[in-house]
Short mmCIF file of C-alpha atoms and ligand atoms in Angstrom, two decimals:
data_model
loop_
_atom_site.label_atom_id
_atom_site.label_comp_id
_atom_site.label_asym_id
_atom_site.label_seq_id
_atom_site.Cartn_x
_atom_site.Cartn_y
_atom_site.Cartn_z
CA UNK E 1 0.00 0.00 0.00
CA UNK E 2 1.20 3.52 -0.68
CA UNK E 3 -0.42 6.07 1.57
CA UNK E 4 -2.25 9.15 0.33
CA UNK E 5 -0.42 12.28 1.43
CA UNK E 6 -2.38 14.73 3.57
CA UNK E 7 -1.09 18.01 2.16
CA UNK E 8 -0.93 20.47 5.06
CA UNK E 9 0.42 23.24 2.84
CA UNK E 10 -2.63 23.02 0.56
CA UNK E 11 -5.15 22.79 3.42
CA UNK E 12 -3.49 25.73 5.18
CA UNK E 13 -3.65 27.77 1.95
CA UNK E 14 -7.40 27.10 1.71
CA UNK E 15 -7.89 28.20 5.31
CA UNK E 16 -5.79 31.32 4.75
CA UNK E 17 -8.03 32.24 1.79
CA UNK E 18 -11.04 31.89 4.07
CA UNK E 19 -9.33 34.08 6.67
CA UNK E 20 -8.56 36.74 4.07
CA UNK E 21 -12.32 37.00 3.49
CA UNK E 22 -12.88 37.21 7.26
CA UNK E 23 -10.32 40.02 7.48
CA UNK E 24 -12.25 41.80 4.71
CA UNK E 25 -15.48 41.37 6.69
CA UNK E 26 -13.81 42.98 9.72
CA UNK E 27 -12.28 45.77 7.60
CA UNK E 28 -15.79 46.80 6.57
CA UNK E 29 -16.45 47.38 10.29
CA UNK E 30 -13.15 49.31 10.62
CA UNK E 31 -11.45 46.51 12.52
CA UNK E 32 -7.95 45.28 11.59
CA UNK E 33 -6.74 42.20 13.48
CA UNK E 34 -3.33 42.69 15.10
CA UNK E 35 -0.79 40.15 16.34
CA UNK E 36 2.11 40.99 18.67
CA UNK E 37 4.84 38.36 18.41
CA UNK E 38 7.53 38.30 21.08
CA UNK E 39 10.94 36.89 20.31
CA UNK E 40 13.33 36.44 23.21
CA UNK E 41 16.92 35.88 22.07
CA UNK E 42 18.09 34.89 18.61
CA UNK E 43 17.60 31.13 18.38
CA UNK E 44 17.68 30.54 14.58
CA UNK E 45 14.65 28.21 14.57
CA UNK E 46 12.58 30.69 16.61
CA UNK E 47 13.67 33.58 14.37
CA UNK E 48 12.58 31.65 11.29
CA UNK E 49 9.22 30.67 12.87
CA UNK E 50 8.49 34.29 13.86
CA UNK E 51 9.49 35.51 10.39
CA UNK E 52 7.20 32.94 8.75
CA UNK E 53 4.33 33.95 11.03
CA UNK E 54 4.80 37.66 10.23
CA UNK E 55 4.78 36.87 6.50
CA UNK E 56 1.64 34.75 6.85
CA UNK E 57 -0.08 37.59 8.78
CA UNK E 58 0.73 40.08 6.02
CA UNK E 59 -0.68 37.73 3.38
CA UNK E 60 -4.13 37.60 4.98
CA UNK E 61 -4.20 41.27 6.03
CA UNK E 62 -3.38 40.93 9.73
CA UNK E 63 -1.21 43.72 11.13
CA UNK E 64 1.70 42.19 13.01
CA UNK E 65 4.68 43.48 14.88
CA UNK E 66 7.58 41.51 16.38
CA UNK E 67 8.95 42.67 19.72
CA UNK E 68 12.49 41.41 20.29
CA UNK E 69 14.11 41.08 23.70
CA UNK E 70 17.69 39.96 24.40
CA UNK E 71 18.13 36.37 25.62
CA UNK E 72 19.48 37.63 28.97
CA UNK E 73 16.41 39.77 29.72
CA UNK E 74 14.53 38.96 32.92
CA UNK E 75 11.09 37.47 33.39
CA UNK E 76 10.05 40.87 34.77
CA UNK E 77 11.14 42.57 31.49
CA UNK E 78 9.06 40.13 29.49
CA UNK E 79 6.05 40.42 31.78
CA UNK E 80 6.24 44.22 31.59
CA UNK E 81 6.13 44.03 27.79
CA UNK E 82 3.16 41.65 27.94
CA UNK E 83 1.39 43.98 30.37
CA UNK E 84 1.75 46.84 27.87
CA UNK E 85 0.55 44.66 25.00
CA UNK E 86 -2.43 43.47 27.07
CA UNK E 87 -3.72 47.04 27.10
CA UNK E 88 -2.62 48.01 23.58
CA UNK E 89 -5.84 48.09 21.51
CA UNK E 90 -3.92 47.58 18.23
CA UNK E 91 -3.16 43.99 19.21
CA UNK E 92 -5.85 41.33 19.56
CA UNK E 93 -3.43 38.47 20.09
CA UNK E 94 -0.05 38.08 21.80
CA UNK E 95 2.39 35.31 20.98
CA UNK E 96 5.58 34.70 22.95
CA UNK E 97 7.57 32.40 20.66
CA UNK E 98 8.28 29.12 22.46
CA UNK E 99 10.56 27.71 23.67
CA UNK E 100 11.75 30.61 25.81
CA UNK E 101 15.35 30.59 27.08
CA UNK E 102 15.88 28.15 29.94
CA UNK E 103 15.76 30.73 32.75
CA UNK E 104 12.10 31.54 31.97
CA UNK E 105 9.10 29.83 33.51
CA UNK E 106 7.00 29.59 30.33
CA UNK E 107 3.80 28.84 32.27
CA UNK E 108 4.22 32.01 34.33
CA UNK E 109 4.78 34.04 31.19
CA UNK E 110 1.67 32.58 29.53
CA UNK E 111 -0.32 33.26 32.71
CA UNK E 112 0.48 36.98 32.35
CA UNK E 113 -1.26 37.23 28.94
CA UNK E 114 -4.86 38.46 28.90
CA UNK E 115 -6.75 35.19 28.09
CA UNK E 116 -8.72 37.03 25.38
CA UNK E 117 -5.40 37.85 23.66
CA UNK E 118 -3.90 34.38 24.05
CA UNK E 119 -2.78 33.65 20.47
CA UNK E 120 -1.67 30.09 21.23
CA UNK E 121 -4.68 29.06 23.34
CA UNK E 122 -2.39 27.91 26.14
CA UNK E 123 -3.55 30.21 28.96
CA UNK E 124 -5.09 28.14 31.80
CA UNK E 125 -8.44 29.88 31.29
CA UNK E 126 -8.50 28.77 27.66
CA UNK E 127 -7.26 25.26 28.45
CA UNK E 128 -10.08 25.13 31.03
CA UNK E 129 -12.61 26.24 28.41
CA UNK E 130 -11.28 23.51 26.12
CA UNK E 131 -11.69 20.92 28.86
CA UNK E 132 -15.30 22.01 29.41
CA UNK E 133 -16.01 21.86 25.66
CA UNK E 134 -16.75 25.60 25.49
CA UNK E 135 -16.49 27.21 22.07
CA UNK E 136 -15.68 30.74 23.21
CA UNK E 137 -11.89 30.77 23.44
CA UNK E 138 -8.83 30.20 21.26
CA UNK E 139 -7.83 26.58 20.74
CA UNK E 140 -4.17 25.53 20.96
CA UNK E 141 -2.85 26.00 17.41
CA UNK E 142 -1.13 22.69 16.68
CA UNK E 143 -3.90 20.41 18.04
CA UNK E 144 -6.51 22.54 16.26
CA UNK E 145 -4.44 22.25 13.08
CA UNK E 146 -4.44 18.45 13.40
CA UNK E 147 -8.25 18.46 13.80
CA UNK E 148 -8.60 20.56 10.65
CA UNK E 149 -6.27 18.26 8.70
CA UNK E 150 -8.47 15.29 9.63
CA UNK E 151 -11.62 17.20 8.71
CA UNK E 152 -10.30 18.29 5.31
CA UNK E 153 -9.17 14.71 4.63
CA UNK E 154 -12.66 13.39 5.49
CA UNK E 155 -11.21 11.30 8.30
CA UNK E 156 -13.90 11.12 10.97
CA UNK E 157 -12.46 10.13 14.38
CA UNK E 158 -15.92 9.10 15.66
CA UNK E 159 -15.78 5.55 17.00
CA UNK E 160 -12.12 5.22 15.98
CA UNK E 161 -9.24 4.34 18.26
CA UNK E 162 -6.87 7.30 18.29
CA UNK E 163 -3.41 6.80 19.75
CA UNK E 164 -1.42 9.93 20.55
CA UNK E 165 2.27 9.51 21.30
CA UNK E 166 3.32 12.49 23.46
CA UNK E 167 1.51 14.18 26.35
CA UNK E 168 2.77 17.78 26.23
CA UNK E 169 0.51 20.70 27.13
CA UNK E 170 1.37 22.15 23.72
CA UNK E 171 0.26 19.18 21.62
CA UNK E 172 -0.65 15.77 23.03
CA UNK E 173 -2.92 16.57 25.95
CA UNK E 174 -5.08 19.29 24.36
CA UNK E 175 -5.35 17.13 21.24
CA UNK E 176 -6.58 14.22 23.35
CA UNK E 177 -9.42 16.46 24.63
CA UNK E 178 -10.34 17.71 21.16
CA UNK E 179 -10.39 14.19 19.75
CA UNK E 180 -12.48 12.74 22.56
CA UNK E 181 -15.06 15.56 22.73
CA UNK E 182 -18.64 14.41 22.25
CA UNK E 183 -19.03 16.54 19.12
CA UNK E 184 -19.19 16.18 15.35
CA UNK E 185 -15.72 15.62 13.88
CA UNK E 186 -14.48 14.21 17.16
CA UNK E 187 -15.86 11.43 19.39
CA UNK E 188 -12.79 9.23 19.19
CA UNK E 189 -11.53 6.75 21.77
CA UNK E 190 -8.16 8.13 22.79
CA UNK E 191 -5.05 6.49 24.23
CA UNK E 192 -2.09 8.67 25.21
CA UNK E 193 1.44 7.21 25.23
CA UNK E 194 4.58 8.81 26.65
CA UNK E 195 8.15 8.03 27.62
CA UNK E 196 7.06 5.65 30.40
CA UNK E 197 4.77 3.63 28.12
CA UNK E 198 5.94 0.02 28.14
CA UNK E 199 6.05 -1.55 24.68
CA UNK E 200 5.01 1.49 22.65
CA UNK E 201 4.49 -0.55 19.49
CA UNK E 202 1.79 -2.66 21.16
CA UNK E 203 -0.28 0.56 21.46
CA UNK E 204 0.58 2.22 18.16
CA UNK E 205 -0.40 -0.97 16.32
CA UNK E 206 -3.92 -0.64 17.72
CA UNK E 207 -4.44 2.85 16.28
CA UNK E 208 -6.93 3.65 13.54
CA UNK E 209 -5.55 7.19 13.78
CA UNK E 210 -1.99 7.60 15.05
CA UNK E 211 -0.66 11.02 16.04
CA UNK E 212 3.02 11.26 16.92
CA UNK E 213 4.36 14.30 18.83
CA UNK E 214 7.53 13.13 20.49
CA UNK E 215 10.41 15.23 19.14
CA UNK E 216 12.58 12.25 18.21
CA UNK E 217 13.41 11.42 14.60
CA UNK E 218 11.92 8.12 13.46
CA UNK E 219 10.46 7.24 16.89
CA UNK E 220 7.72 5.41 14.99
CA UNK E 221 8.49 3.10 12.06
CA UNK E 222 6.25 1.33 9.57
CA UNK E 223 6.26 -1.93 11.51
CA UNK E 224 4.70 -0.10 14.49
CA UNK E 225 1.70 1.01 12.39
CA UNK E 226 -1.53 -0.88 11.78
CA UNK E 227 -2.18 -1.42 8.05
CA UNK E 228 -4.63 1.22 6.83
CA UNK E 229 -4.08 3.61 9.75
CA UNK E 230 -4.14 7.39 9.34
CA UNK E 231 -0.80 8.80 10.51
CA UNK E 232 -0.29 12.42 11.58
CA UNK E 233 3.34 13.31 12.22
CA UNK E 234 3.66 16.42 14.39
CA UNK E 235 7.40 16.14 15.02
CA UNK E 236 9.92 18.55 13.58
CA UNK E 237 13.55 17.48 13.96
CA UNK E 238 16.76 18.64 12.35
CA UNK E 239 19.08 15.85 11.28
CA UNK E 240 22.50 16.07 9.64
CA UNK E 241 22.44 15.71 5.88
CA UNK E 242 25.71 16.18 4.04
CA UNK E 243 23.87 16.18 0.69
CA UNK E 244 22.20 19.47 1.59
CA UNK E 245 24.07 22.76 1.20
CA UNK E 246 23.08 23.81 4.72
CA UNK E 247 24.17 20.44 6.14
CA UNK E 248 20.82 19.41 7.63
CA UNK E 249 17.22 18.66 6.79
CA UNK E 250 13.94 18.49 8.66
CA UNK E 251 12.30 15.16 9.44
CA UNK E 252 9.34 14.14 11.53
CA UNK E 253 8.96 11.62 14.32
CA UNK E 254 7.71 8.97 11.90
CA UNK E 255 9.95 7.05 9.50
CA UNK E 256 8.14 8.24 6.38
CA UNK E 257 9.12 5.65 3.76
CA UNK E 258 8.24 2.56 5.82
CA UNK E 259 5.12 4.25 7.25
CA UNK E 260 3.87 5.07 3.73
CA UNK E 261 3.83 1.37 2.92
CA UNK E 262 1.26 0.58 5.61
CA UNK E 263 -0.70 3.77 6.31
CA UNK E 264 -3.78 4.82 4.34
CA UNK E 265 -3.18 8.54 4.86
CA UNK E 266 -0.07 10.27 6.15
CA UNK E 267 1.32 13.78 6.63
CA UNK E 268 4.78 14.82 5.50
CA UNK E 269 7.43 16.81 7.33
CA UNK E 270 7.79 19.54 6.30
CA UNK E 271 4.46 20.41 4.69
CA UNK E 272 2.10 18.63 7.07
CA UNK E 273 1.16 19.94 10.51
CA UNK E 274 3.58 22.92 10.48
CA UNK E 275 1.67 25.11 7.99
CA UNK E 276 -1.56 24.25 9.84
CA UNK E 277 -0.14 25.53 13.13
CA UNK E 278 0.50 28.90 11.49
CA UNK E 279 -2.95 28.94 9.87
CA UNK E 280 -4.57 28.32 13.26
CA UNK E 281 -2.55 31.14 14.80
CA UNK E 282 -3.96 33.45 12.12
CA UNK E 283 -7.45 32.11 12.80
CA UNK E 284 -7.09 32.78 16.54
CA UNK E 285 -5.94 36.35 15.84
CA UNK E 286 -8.80 37.14 13.46
CA UNK E 287 -11.28 35.49 15.83
CA UNK E 288 -9.98 37.49 18.81
CA UNK E 289 -10.41 40.71 16.82
CA UNK E 290 -13.96 39.77 15.83
CA UNK E 291 -14.93 38.92 19.41
CA UNK E 292 -13.31 42.10 20.75
CA UNK E 293 -15.43 44.14 18.31
CA UNK E 294 -18.59 42.21 19.27
CA UNK E 295 -18.82 40.70 15.77
CA UNK E 296 -19.62 37.15 14.66
CA UNK E 297 -16.67 34.85 15.58
CA UNK E 298 -14.65 33.07 12.91
CA UNK E 299 -15.98 29.65 11.97
CA UNK E 300 -13.71 27.19 10.21
CA UNK E 301 -16.45 24.55 10.23
P1 NAP D 401 7.69 17.74 24.39
O1 NAP D 401 7.09 18.77 25.25
O2 NAP D 401 9.14 17.46 24.50
O3 NAP D 401 6.87 16.39 24.62
C1 NAP D 401 7.30 15.21 24.02
C2 NAP D 401 6.43 14.07 24.49
O4 NAP D 401 6.91 12.87 23.91
C3 NAP D 401 6.46 13.86 26.00
O5 NAP D 401 5.17 13.60 26.47
C4 NAP D 401 7.38 12.66 26.18
O6 NAP D 401 7.05 11.86 27.29
C5 NAP D 401 7.07 11.89 24.92
N1 NAP D 401 8.18 11.00 24.57
C6 NAP D 401 9.49 11.28 24.50
N2 NAP D 401 10.19 10.20 24.14
C7 NAP D 401 9.30 9.21 23.96
C8 NAP D 401 9.41 7.86 23.58
N3 NAP D 401 10.58 7.31 23.29
N4 NAP D 401 8.28 7.13 23.52
C9 NAP D 401 7.08 7.67 23.80
N5 NAP D 401 6.92 8.96 24.15
C10 NAP D 401 8.01 9.72 24.24
O7 NAP D 401 7.45 18.07 22.85
P2 NAP D 401 6.24 18.85 22.12
O8 NAP D 401 6.33 20.30 22.38
O9 NAP D 401 4.96 18.14 22.36
O10 NAP D 401 6.67 18.62 20.60
C11 NAP D 401 6.79 17.32 20.06
C12 NAP D 401 7.34 17.44 18.64
O11 NAP D 401 6.41 18.17 17.88
C13 NAP D 401 8.66 18.20 18.54
O12 NAP D 401 9.41 17.65 17.46
C14 NAP D 401 8.24 19.60 18.16
O13 NAP D 401 9.22 20.31 17.44
C15 NAP D 401 7.05 19.29 17.28
N6 NAP D 401 6.07 20.37 17.20
C16 NAP D 401 5.68 20.69 15.94
C17 NAP D 401 4.75 21.66 15.78
C18 NAP D 401 4.32 21.99 14.39
O14 NAP D 401 3.70 23.01 14.17
N7 NAP D 401 4.59 21.11 13.45
C19 NAP D 401 4.21 22.34 16.87
C20 NAP D 401 4.60 21.95 18.16
C21 NAP D 401 5.54 20.95 18.31
P3 NAP D 401 7.17 12.40 28.82
O15 NAP D 401 5.98 13.28 29.03
O16 NAP D 401 7.14 11.18 29.62
O17 NAP D 401 8.47 13.17 28.87
#
């Protein structure tokens, strides 16, 4: 079997077109969505993510500004900036680029963001709303992106066994809630695996839908996948590659070639979940602007 590729770049482009129309709707009410991105330090991967996000904002008509702080700034410096942005009416969403340098307590930083301006949907108020199945707050971008990829691929999790490898607050745990919600496009039976899971393959082989968010290249290989499963690879890892001019390339957590032979659908890295994460960030920003103005929220279906 050769799996059908779930093209995250194409799905994200479709969603961005939809968001461009939403931005137009808001413009007619004199509202322009604004995103404040915060970059602490000069980690090359973070710089490139923030640059990509700014470009994506410009393409759909979102005003964005990047605030850069030196890597040796204090938590108080960062919280002061967030306090200012919380009350700056130009910005409807605030995004501190993660990961922050090691001396920061990321949870504390996220806690200082006004929950209505929480671009990533990771503030405890918004995670609480997610847990209660409320529809009135931003959803975490990567898990929401995975849900949209499944929807656009006509993969209905209802009644399916979903196995998620990884239990981070950023990806695995919020995704487990979204996938097990008693709602249309969800309703799956979810198993979460992590580093203490004994015999990982015995779980992954049971998955109708397998989501891998581990951060280790090739943590899952084809022989760990049930024939016909849908495989979503969230991982983004740099590995050495002497054939590339820059000396490295990006790979996921799933060994793509062997997985393709058994899966029915599969995402690629890059070009799978990554573009969806950015699209969902844009959606959260436009939605926050609409709600702030008392207008109809954004609906991606
Ligand atoms: P994380 O916070 O490091 O969490 C990794 C999870 O994987 C943890 O729950 C860990 O278990 C589990 N794990 C580690 N080794 C394992 C193993 N051998 N077997 C089973 N589980 C194992 O990472 P994250 O933030 O969730 O990110 C995961 C990956 O997704 C990374 O590659 C990251 O770059 C990527 N990512 C991509 C996007 C995107 O837009 N494409 C967005 C976010 C993240 P413990 O809890 O026991 O430690």
